[in-house]
Short mmCIF file of N, CA, C and O in Angstrom, two decimals:
data_model
loop_
_atom_site.label_atom_id
_atom_site.label_comp_id
_atom_site.label_asym_id
_atom_site.label_seq_id
_atom_site.Cartn_x
_atom_site.Cartn_y
_atom_site.Cartn_z
N SER W 6 -54.95 -15.55 -14.63
CA SER W 6 -53.62 -15.69 -15.12
C SER W 6 -53.20 -14.40 -15.71
O SER W 6 -52.30 -13.80 -15.64
N SER W 7 -54.24 -13.94 -16.78
CA SER W 7 -53.88 -12.70 -17.41
C SER W 7 -53.96 -11.37 -16.38
O SER W 7 -53.06 -10.52 -16.46
N ARG W 8 -54.77 -11.47 -15.41
CA ARG W 8 -54.79 -10.48 -14.36
C ARG W 8 -53.47 -10.36 -13.65
O ARG W 8 -53.06 -9.40 -13.35
N LEU W 9 -53.11 -11.57 -13.28
CA LEU W 9 -51.70 -11.78 -12.40
C LEU W 9 -50.73 -11.12 -13.41
O LEU W 9 -49.76 -10.24 -12.80
N ALA W 10 -50.61 -11.46 -14.51
CA ALA W 10 -49.59 -10.83 -15.47
C ALA W 10 -49.67 -9.48 -15.71
O ALA W 10 -48.56 -8.76 -15.70
N SER W 11 -50.75 -9.04 -15.86
CA SER W 11 -50.99 -7.49 -16.36
C SER W 11 -50.89 -6.54 -15.24
O SER W 11 -50.45 -5.27 -15.50
N GLU W 12 -51.35 -7.01 -14.03
CA GLU W 12 -51.49 -6.13 -12.92
C GLU W 12 -50.24 -6.21 -11.85
O GLU W 12 -50.16 -5.45 -10.86
N ASN W 13 -49.44 -7.16 -12.09
CA ASN W 13 -48.33 -7.33 -11.31
C ASN W 13 -48.90 -7.55 -9.87
O ASN W 13 -48.46 -6.76 -8.87
N ILE W 14 -49.76 -8.37 -9.46
CA ILE W 14 -50.47 -8.54 -8.07
C ILE W 14 -49.40 -9.34 -7.54
O ILE W 14 -48.59 -10.19 -7.76
N LEU W 15 -49.02 -8.68 -6.03
CA LEU W 15 -48.16 -9.05 -5.08
C LEU W 15 -48.85 -10.22 -4.55
O LEU W 15 -49.82 -10.19 -3.89
N GLN W 16 -48.09 -11.44 -4.60
CA GLN W 16 -48.65 -12.62 -4.03
C GLN W 16 -48.05 -12.78 -2.58
O GLN W 16 -46.98 -12.30 -2.30
N GLN W 17 -49.00 -13.14 -1.66
CA GLN W 17 -48.62 -13.41 -0.35
C GLN W 17 -48.67 -14.98 -0.09
O GLN W 17 -49.53 -15.57 0.30
N THR W 18 -47.31 -15.47 -0.42
CA THR W 18 -47.21 -16.85 -0.26
C THR W 18 -46.79 -17.36 1.26
O THR W 18 -46.14 -16.73 1.95
N SER W 19 -47.55 -18.51 1.61
CA SER W 19 -47.49 -19.17 2.84
C SER W 19 -48.07 -20.56 2.70
O SER W 19 -48.29 -21.14 1.78
N LEU W 20 -47.88 -21.20 3.81
CA LEU W 20 -48.50 -22.67 3.70
C LEU W 20 -49.78 -22.47 3.81
O LEU W 20 -50.53 -21.59 4.75
N VAL W 21 -50.64 -23.19 3.01
CA VAL W 21 -52.16 -22.95 2.85
C VAL W 21 -52.72 -24.25 3.18
O VAL W 21 -52.29 -25.22 2.48
N TYR W 22 -53.56 -24.39 4.16
CA TYR W 22 -54.37 -25.53 4.52
C TYR W 22 -55.62 -25.64 3.57
O TYR W 22 -56.41 -24.96 3.39
N LEU W 23 -55.73 -26.85 2.78
CA LEU W 23 -56.76 -26.85 1.68
C LEU W 23 -58.23 -27.04 2.26
O LEU W 23 -59.20 -26.53 1.78
N ASP W 24 -58.26 -27.47 3.53
CA ASP W 24 -59.42 -27.46 4.31
C ASP W 24 -60.06 -26.06 4.55
O ASP W 24 -61.13 -25.74 4.45
N ASP W 25 -59.06 -25.31 4.91
CA ASP W 25 -59.35 -24.04 5.18
C ASP W 25 -59.98 -23.09 3.73
O ASP W 25 -60.91 -22.67 3.96
N ILE W 26 -59.39 -23.56 2.68
CA ILE W 26 -59.84 -22.97 1.37
C ILE W 26 -61.12 -23.69 1.01
O ILE W 26 -61.93 -22.68 0.66
N ILE W 27 -61.37 -24.77 1.26
CA ILE W 27 -62.65 -25.45 0.90
C ILE W 27 -63.75 -24.80 1.82
O ILE W 27 -65.16 -24.40 1.50
N ASN W 28 -63.48 -24.60 3.14
CA ASN W 28 -64.53 -24.03 4.17
C ASN W 28 -64.86 -22.31 3.54
O ASN W 28 -65.98 -22.26 3.68
N VAL W 29 -63.79 -21.86 3.22
CA VAL W 29 -63.94 -20.33 2.72
C VAL W 29 -65.04 -20.50 1.37
O VAL W 29 -65.86 -19.84 1.43
N ILE W 30 -64.74 -21.52 0.57
CA ILE W 30 -65.31 -21.47 -0.67
C ILE W 30 -66.77 -21.91 -0.24
O ILE W 30 -67.82 -21.39 -0.79
N LEU W 31 -66.98 -22.89 0.47
CA LEU W 31 -68.44 -23.45 0.73
C LEU W 31 -69.25 -22.38 1.59
O LEU W 31 -70.37 -22.19 1.11
N HIS W 32 -68.68 -21.47 2.30
CA HIS W 32 -69.33 -20.40 3.15
C HIS W 32 -69.69 -19.33 2.06
O HIS W 32 -70.72 -18.88 2.13
N ARG W 33 -68.71 -18.95 1.30
CA ARG W 33 -68.75 -17.94 0.42
C ARG W 33 -69.71 -18.03 -0.69
O ARG W 33 -70.48 -17.39 -1.30
N ALA W 34 -69.98 -19.44 -1.10
CA ALA W 34 -70.93 -19.76 -2.17
C ALA W 34 -72.22 -20.51 -1.67
O ALA W 34 -72.97 -20.96 -2.38
N LYS W 35 -72.45 -20.36 -0.33
CA LYS W 35 -73.57 -21.09 0.27
C LYS W 35 -74.94 -20.83 -0.42
O LYS W 35 -75.73 -21.68 -0.63
N LYS W 36 -75.05 -19.51 -0.85
CA LYS W 36 -76.43 -19.32 -1.51
C LYS W 36 -76.60 -19.90 -2.75
O LYS W 36 -77.60 -20.41 -3.15
N ILE W 37 -75.46 -20.09 -3.54
CA ILE W 37 -75.70 -20.69 -4.96
C ILE W 37 -75.62 -22.20 -4.67
O ILE W 37 -76.32 -22.78 -5.65
N LEU W 38 -74.76 -22.80 -3.79
CA LEU W 38 -74.69 -24.06 -3.73
C LEU W 38 -75.80 -24.81 -2.93
O LEU W 38 -76.08 -25.92 -3.20
N ARG W 39 -76.81 -24.03 -2.28
CA ARG W 39 -77.90 -24.78 -1.58
C ARG W 39 -78.86 -25.29 -2.65
O ARG W 39 -79.64 -26.10 -2.50
N LEU W 40 -78.72 -25.05 -3.98
CA LEU W 40 -79.59 -25.69 -5.13
C LEU W 40 -78.90 -26.91 -5.56
O LEU W 40 -79.34 -27.49 -6.56
N PHE W 41 -77.86 -27.27 -5.17
CA PHE W 41 -77.06 -28.53 -5.70
C PHE W 41 -76.82 -29.45 -4.40
O PHE W 41 -76.65 -29.05 -3.20
N GLU W 42 -76.39 -30.45 -4.91
CA GLU W 42 -76.02 -31.64 -3.92
C GLU W 42 -74.27 -31.56 -3.93
O GLU W 42 -73.74 -31.93 -4.87
N VAL W 43 -73.80 -31.04 -2.82
CA VAL W 43 -72.39 -30.85 -2.85
C VAL W 43 -71.73 -31.63 -1.85
O VAL W 43 -72.36 -31.97 -0.52
N SER W 44 -70.79 -32.40 -2.21
CA SER W 44 -70.05 -33.25 -1.27
C SER W 44 -68.54 -32.94 -1.38
O SER W 44 -68.15 -32.59 -2.38
N VAL W 45 -67.85 -33.27 -0.28
CA VAL W 45 -66.46 -33.13 -0.16
C VAL W 45 -65.98 -34.22 0.54
O VAL W 45 -66.49 -34.71 1.62
N THR W 46 -64.83 -34.74 -0.16
CA THR W 46 -64.26 -36.14 0.30
C THR W 46 -62.70 -35.91 0.35
O THR W 46 -62.17 -35.33 -0.44
N VAL W 47 -62.29 -36.23 1.71
CA VAL W 47 -60.95 -35.89 2.13
C VAL W 47 -60.16 -37.40 2.27
O VAL W 47 -60.68 -38.04 3.09
N THR W 48 -59.11 -37.95 1.61
CA THR W 48 -58.77 -39.11 1.91
C THR W 48 -57.23 -38.71 2.43
O THR W 48 -56.55 -37.86 2.24
N ASN W 49 -56.83 -39.84 3.02
CA ASN W 49 -55.57 -39.92 3.82
C ASN W 49 -55.68 -38.84 5.09
O ASN W 49 -56.33 -37.84 5.03
N SER W 50 -55.05 -39.27 6.09
CA SER W 50 -55.16 -38.54 7.60
C SER W 50 -54.48 -37.34 7.51
O SER W 50 -54.56 -36.61 8.38
N GLU W 51 -53.29 -37.24 6.91
CA GLU W 51 -52.55 -36.10 6.82
C GLU W 51 -53.23 -34.82 6.30
O GLU W 51 -54.08 -35.00 5.33
N GLU W 52 -53.04 -33.61 6.83
CA GLU W 52 -53.62 -32.46 6.35
C GLU W 52 -52.94 -32.21 4.99
O GLU W 52 -51.85 -32.36 4.81
N ALA W 53 -53.74 -31.82 4.18
CA ALA W 53 -53.66 -31.24 2.76
C ALA W 53 -53.03 -29.91 2.84
O ALA W 53 -53.79 -28.97 2.86
N VAL W 54 -51.70 -29.84 2.72
CA VAL W 54 -51.05 -28.30 2.79
C VAL W 54 -50.15 -28.07 1.48
O VAL W 54 -49.52 -28.88 1.03
N VAL W 55 -50.42 -26.87 0.97
CA VAL W 55 -49.76 -26.23 -0.16
C VAL W 55 -49.14 -25.04 0.09
O VAL W 55 -49.38 -24.33 1.13
N TYR W 56 -48.09 -24.71 -0.74
CA TYR W 56 -47.33 -23.49 -0.72
C TYR W 56 -47.92 -22.47 -1.70
O TYR W 56 -47.79 -22.75 -2.70
N GLY W 57 -48.55 -21.34 -1.31
CA GLY W 57 -49.14 -20.49 -2.27
C GLY W 57 -49.76 -19.29 -1.61
O GLY W 57 -49.55 -19.17 -0.43
N ASP W 58 -50.57 -18.58 -2.42
CA ASP W 58 -51.26 -17.52 -1.89
C ASP W 58 -52.65 -17.99 -1.64
O ASP W 58 -53.40 -18.12 -2.49
N PHE W 59 -53.06 -17.84 -0.29
CA PHE W 59 -54.42 -18.21 0.25
C PHE W 59 -55.49 -17.61 -0.77
O PHE W 59 -56.33 -18.32 -1.24
N THR W 60 -55.50 -16.33 -1.01
CA THR W 60 -56.58 -15.60 -1.51
C THR W 60 -56.43 -15.99 -3.22
O THR W 60 -57.83 -16.36 -3.43
N LEU W 61 -55.58 -16.12 -3.69
CA LEU W 61 -55.60 -16.69 -5.03
C LEU W 61 -55.99 -17.99 -5.45
O LEU W 61 -56.77 -18.24 -6.08
N ILE W 62 -55.43 -18.86 -4.47
CA ILE W 62 -55.87 -20.29 -4.44
C ILE W 62 -57.49 -20.28 -4.22
O ILE W 62 -58.10 -21.02 -5.07
N GLN W 63 -58.02 -19.67 -3.25
CA GLN W 63 -59.25 -19.88 -3.00
C GLN W 63 -60.23 -19.05 -4.32
O GLN W 63 -61.30 -19.61 -4.33
N GLN W 64 -59.73 -18.13 -4.92
CA GLN W 64 -60.43 -17.51 -5.88
C GLN W 64 -60.56 -18.52 -7.25
O GLN W 64 -61.64 -18.49 -7.71
N VAL W 65 -59.41 -19.08 -7.42
CA VAL W 65 -59.42 -20.20 -8.42
C VAL W 65 -60.33 -21.31 -8.22
O VAL W 65 -61.29 -21.49 -9.14
N PHE W 66 -60.53 -21.83 -7.04
CA PHE W 66 -61.50 -22.79 -6.54
C PHE W 66 -62.64 -22.33 -6.75
O PHE W 66 -63.74 -22.95 -7.23
N TYR W 67 -63.00 -21.06 -6.17
CA TYR W 67 -64.31 -20.56 -6.24
C TYR W 67 -64.84 -20.36 -7.41
O TYR W 67 -65.98 -20.70 -7.90
N ASN W 68 -63.90 -19.84 -8.37
CA ASN W 68 -64.48 -19.81 -9.83
C ASN W 68 -64.73 -20.87 -10.50
O ASN W 68 -65.74 -20.97 -11.18
N ILE W 69 -64.13 -22.18 -10.20
CA ILE W 69 -64.47 -23.34 -10.68
C ILE W 69 -65.75 -23.77 -10.23
O ILE W 69 -66.61 -24.29 -10.97
N ILE W 70 -66.00 -23.70 -9.03
CA ILE W 70 -67.19 -24.12 -8.40
C ILE W 70 -68.29 -23.22 -8.67
O ILE W 70 -69.59 -23.59 -9.24
N GLU W 71 -68.22 -21.88 -8.83
CA GLU W 71 -69.35 -21.12 -9.31
C GLU W 71 -69.51 -21.34 -10.97
O GLU W 71 -70.74 -21.36 -11.32
N ASN W 72 -68.66 -21.64 -11.77
CA ASN W 72 -68.73 -21.89 -12.97
C ASN W 72 -69.56 -23.36 -13.26
O ASN W 72 -70.44 -23.29 -13.84
N ALA W 73 -69.27 -24.31 -12.30
CA ALA W 73 -70.05 -25.52 -12.14
C ALA W 73 -71.53 -25.19 -11.93
O ALA W 73 -72.42 -25.82 -12.71
N THR W 74 -71.90 -24.24 -11.27
CA THR W 74 -73.38 -24.01 -10.93
C THR W 74 -73.98 -23.51 -12.20
O THR W 74 -75.43 -23.46 -12.05
N LYS W 75 -73.34 -22.97 -12.97
CA LYS W 75 -73.93 -22.32 -14.19
C LYS W 75 -74.33 -23.29 -15.05
O LYS W 75 -75.18 -23.21 -15.90
N TYR W 76 -73.72 -24.53 -15.16
CA TYR W 76 -73.91 -25.62 -16.04
C TYR W 76 -74.54 -26.88 -15.53
O TYR W 76 -75.17 -27.73 -16.16
N VAL W 77 -74.51 -26.99 -14.27
CA VAL W 77 -75.03 -28.23 -13.53
C VAL W 77 -76.56 -27.94 -13.50
O VAL W 77 -77.01 -26.95 -12.97
N PRO W 78 -77.46 -28.93 -13.67
CA PRO W 78 -78.90 -28.69 -13.56
C PRO W 78 -79.12 -28.69 -12.19
O PRO W 78 -78.43 -29.12 -11.11
N ILE W 79 -80.27 -27.78 -11.76
CA ILE W 79 -80.56 -27.67 -10.36
C ILE W 79 -80.85 -28.81 -9.73
O ILE W 79 -81.37 -29.81 -10.47
N GLY W 80 -80.41 -28.99 -8.49
CA GLY W 80 -80.28 -30.40 -7.78
C GLY W 80 -79.27 -31.29 -8.12
O GLY W 80 -78.98 -32.56 -7.71
N GLY W 81 -78.37 -30.95 -9.08
CA GLY W 81 -77.29 -31.75 -9.64
C GLY W 81 -76.01 -31.87 -8.74
O GLY W 81 -76.19 -31.18 -7.51
N LYS W 82 -75.11 -32.56 -8.96
CA LYS W 82 -74.01 -32.82 -7.99
C LYS W 82 -72.72 -32.12 -8.41
O LYS W 82 -72.23 -32.11 -9.57
N ILE W 83 -72.15 -31.55 -7.37
CA ILE W 83 -70.79 -31.15 -7.43
C ILE W 83 -69.99 -31.65 -6.34
O ILE W 83 -70.29 -31.72 -5.10
N SER W 84 -68.87 -32.24 -6.69
CA SER W 84 -68.09 -33.20 -5.71
C SER W 84 -66.66 -32.62 -5.76
O SER W 84 -66.26 -32.29 -6.73
N ILE W 85 -66.05 -32.50 -4.58
CA ILE W 85 -64.71 -32.00 -4.41
C ILE W 85 -63.95 -33.11 -3.76
O ILE W 85 -64.53 -33.57 -2.51
N PHE W 86 -62.88 -33.67 -4.24
CA PHE W 86 -62.06 -34.66 -3.64
C PHE W 86 -60.63 -34.00 -3.45
O PHE W 86 -59.98 -33.54 -4.27
N VAL W 87 -60.31 -34.28 -2.07
CA VAL W 87 -58.75 -33.81 -1.98
C VAL W 87 -58.27 -35.03 -1.28
O VAL W 87 -58.53 -35.82 -0.46
N THR W 88 -56.94 -35.34 -2.07
CA THR W 88 -56.29 -36.39 -1.59
C THR W 88 -54.80 -36.13 -1.48
O THR W 88 -54.18 -35.29 -2.36
N ASN W 89 -54.19 -36.40 -0.45
CA ASN W 89 -52.73 -36.23 -0.03
C ASN W 89 -52.12 -37.42 -0.13
O ASN W 89 -52.00 -38.51 0.55
N ILE W 90 -51.19 -37.49 -1.17
CA ILE W 90 -50.28 -38.64 -1.50
C ILE W 90 -48.87 -38.34 -1.35
O ILE W 90 -48.46 -37.46 -2.26
N MET W 91 -48.00 -38.67 -0.08
CA MET W 91 -46.75 -38.32 -0.05
C MET W 91 -46.61 -36.78 -0.07
O MET W 91 -47.22 -36.11 0.82
N ASP W 92 -45.72 -36.15 -0.85
CA ASP W 92 -45.68 -34.76 -0.91
C ASP W 92 -46.44 -34.11 -2.11
O ASP W 92 -46.12 -32.99 -2.20
N LYS W 93 -47.43 -34.67 -2.46
CA LYS W 93 -48.32 -34.08 -3.54
C LYS W 93 -49.63 -34.22 -2.75
O LYS W 93 -50.36 -35.03 -2.23
N VAL W 94 -50.45 -33.03 -3.38
CA VAL W 94 -51.85 -32.78 -3.01
C VAL W 94 -52.68 -32.76 -4.13
O VAL W 94 -52.44 -31.96 -5.11
N PHE W 95 -53.80 -33.59 -4.32
CA PHE W 95 -54.53 -33.73 -5.70
C PHE W 95 -55.87 -33.03 -5.16
O PHE W 95 -56.58 -33.55 -4.11
N VAL W 96 -56.50 -32.02 -5.88
CA VAL W 96 -57.87 -31.73 -5.79
C VAL W 96 -58.48 -32.06 -6.97
O VAL W 96 -58.10 -31.35 -8.19
N ARG W 97 -59.69 -32.71 -6.93
CA ARG W 97 -60.50 -32.81 -8.16
C ARG W 97 -61.97 -32.24 -7.81
O ARG W 97 -62.41 -32.59 -6.84
N ILE W 98 -62.43 -31.69 -8.89
CA ILE W 98 -63.78 -31.06 -8.63
C ILE W 98 -64.52 -31.56 -9.90
O ILE W 98 -64.02 -31.40 -10.97
N TYR W 99 -65.53 -32.38 -9.63
CA TYR W 99 -66.36 -32.90 -10.75
C TYR W 99 -67.94 -32.21 -10.41
O TYR W 99 -68.30 -32.09 -9.35
N ASP W 100 -68.41 -32.27 -11.57
CA ASP W 100 -69.87 -32.03 -11.65
C ASP W 100 -70.68 -32.94 -12.62
O ASP W 100 -69.90 -33.44 -13.43
N ASN W 101 -71.95 -33.00 -12.68
CA ASN W 101 -72.50 -33.80 -13.75
C ASN W 101 -73.35 -32.83 -14.71
O ASN W 101 -74.40 -33.05 -15.27
N GLY W 102 -72.61 -31.61 -14.85
CA GLY W 102 -73.09 -30.77 -16.02
C GLY W 102 -72.62 -31.44 -17.21
O GLY W 102 -72.04 -32.35 -17.35
N PRO W 103 -72.95 -30.75 -18.39
CA PRO W 103 -72.57 -31.30 -19.91
C PRO W 103 -71.14 -31.35 -20.26
O PRO W 103 -71.05 -32.02 -21.15
N GLY W 104 -70.55 -30.77 -19.63
CA GLY W 104 -68.89 -30.54 -19.94
C GLY W 104 -68.62 -29.41 -21.05
O GLY W 104 -69.62 -28.92 -21.58
N ILE W 105 -67.53 -29.46 -21.48
CA ILE W 105 -67.15 -28.45 -22.60
C ILE W 105 -67.39 -29.06 -23.94
O ILE W 105 -67.01 -30.20 -24.06
N ILE W 106 -68.18 -28.32 -24.77
CA ILE W 106 -68.32 -28.87 -26.14
C ILE W 106 -66.90 -29.14 -26.89
O ILE W 106 -66.14 -28.44 -26.54
N GLU W 107 -67.05 -30.12 -27.64
CA GLU W 107 -65.64 -30.44 -28.28
C GLU W 107 -65.15 -29.45 -28.94
O GLU W 107 -63.95 -29.21 -28.99
N SER W 108 -65.86 -28.71 -29.50
CA SER W 108 -65.29 -27.56 -30.64
C SER W 108 -64.58 -26.45 -29.58
O SER W 108 -63.64 -25.76 -30.10
N LYS W 109 -64.92 -26.47 -28.61
CA LYS W 109 -64.42 -25.32 -27.68
C LYS W 109 -63.17 -25.71 -26.60
O LYS W 109 -62.41 -25.23 -26.27
N ARG W 110 -62.96 -27.17 -26.56
CA ARG W 110 -61.89 -28.05 -25.82
C ARG W 110 -60.66 -27.33 -26.20
O ARG W 110 -59.66 -27.06 -25.28
N LYS W 111 -60.41 -27.21 -27.34
CA LYS W 111 -59.21 -26.90 -27.81
C LYS W 111 -58.74 -25.48 -27.50
O LYS W 111 -57.54 -25.22 -27.26
N LEU W 112 -59.57 -24.48 -27.32
CA LEU W 112 -59.43 -23.38 -26.65
C LEU W 112 -58.65 -23.26 -25.40
O LEU W 112 -57.88 -22.53 -25.08
N ILE W 113 -59.11 -24.30 -24.78
CA ILE W 113 -58.40 -24.48 -23.21
C ILE W 113 -56.89 -24.56 -23.23
O ILE W 113 -56.22 -24.07 -22.39
N PHE W 114 -56.61 -25.36 -24.36
CA PHE W 114 -55.14 -25.70 -24.26
C PHE W 114 -54.32 -24.57 -25.12
O PHE W 114 -53.19 -24.91 -25.66
N GLU W 115 -54.79 -23.35 -25.54
CA GLU W 115 -54.10 -22.44 -26.31
C GLU W 115 -52.97 -21.88 -25.49
O GLU W 115 -53.04 -21.93 -24.25
N SER W 116 -51.80 -21.59 -26.07
CA SER W 116 -50.56 -21.25 -25.22
C SER W 116 -50.87 -19.94 -24.23
O SER W 116 -50.18 -19.89 -23.21
N ASP W 117 -51.84 -19.17 -24.56
CA ASP W 117 -52.11 -17.91 -23.57
C ASP W 117 -53.10 -18.10 -22.57
O ASP W 117 -53.62 -17.21 -21.98
N LYS W 118 -53.48 -19.42 -22.51
CA LYS W 118 -54.50 -19.66 -21.56
C LYS W 118 -53.97 -20.47 -20.43
O LYS W 118 -52.99 -21.10 -20.64
N LEU W 119 -54.47 -20.34 -19.31
CA LEU W 119 -53.93 -21.09 -17.95
C LEU W 119 -54.75 -22.31 -17.97
O LEU W 119 -55.95 -22.24 -18.01
N VAL W 120 -54.05 -23.41 -17.92
CA VAL W 120 -54.83 -24.70 -17.57
C VAL W 120 -54.56 -25.18 -16.15
O VAL W 120 -53.24 -25.39 -15.86
N LEU W 121 -55.53 -25.48 -15.34
CA LEU W 121 -55.07 -25.94 -13.91
C LEU W 121 -55.46 -27.52 -14.15
O LEU W 121 -56.68 -27.79 -14.39
N ILE W 122 -54.60 -28.07 -13.90
CA ILE W 122 -54.82 -29.49 -13.66
C ILE W 122 -54.54 -30.07 -12.14
O ILE W 122 -53.62 -29.67 -11.53
N PHE W 123 -55.52 -30.62 -11.59
CA PHE W 123 -55.76 -30.76 -10.13
C PHE W 123 -55.45 -32.22 -9.86
O PHE W 123 -55.38 -32.80 -8.87
N SER W 124 -54.91 -33.00 -10.88
CA SER W 124 -54.75 -34.54 -10.66
C SER W 124 -53.95 -34.92 -11.63
O SER W 124 -53.70 -34.29 -12.66
#
């Protein structure tokens, strides 16, 4: 978010299919993900589509997945859940890493930080 604000990045917004995003992420990260158990679960039959910038959305998801690989033990689990409910799409990314230590959690919610809530 800081880079977006400081560099005035021009966003190319359009309809984005989240299955395309996930496929790009899994392909892009296949070398690091081979050490983990990765699962993708999509519920509801409708395609999960959002309006936004494909490149920026996939970069955010990639950063989250890459971050998970830094803290999940080798062989650990990384799960991606996509749910399409009426006009909303929920993406949840879980892992079995240690999580954020209590003393650092408050930093996530400072006003100058971007918090992404996928559910």
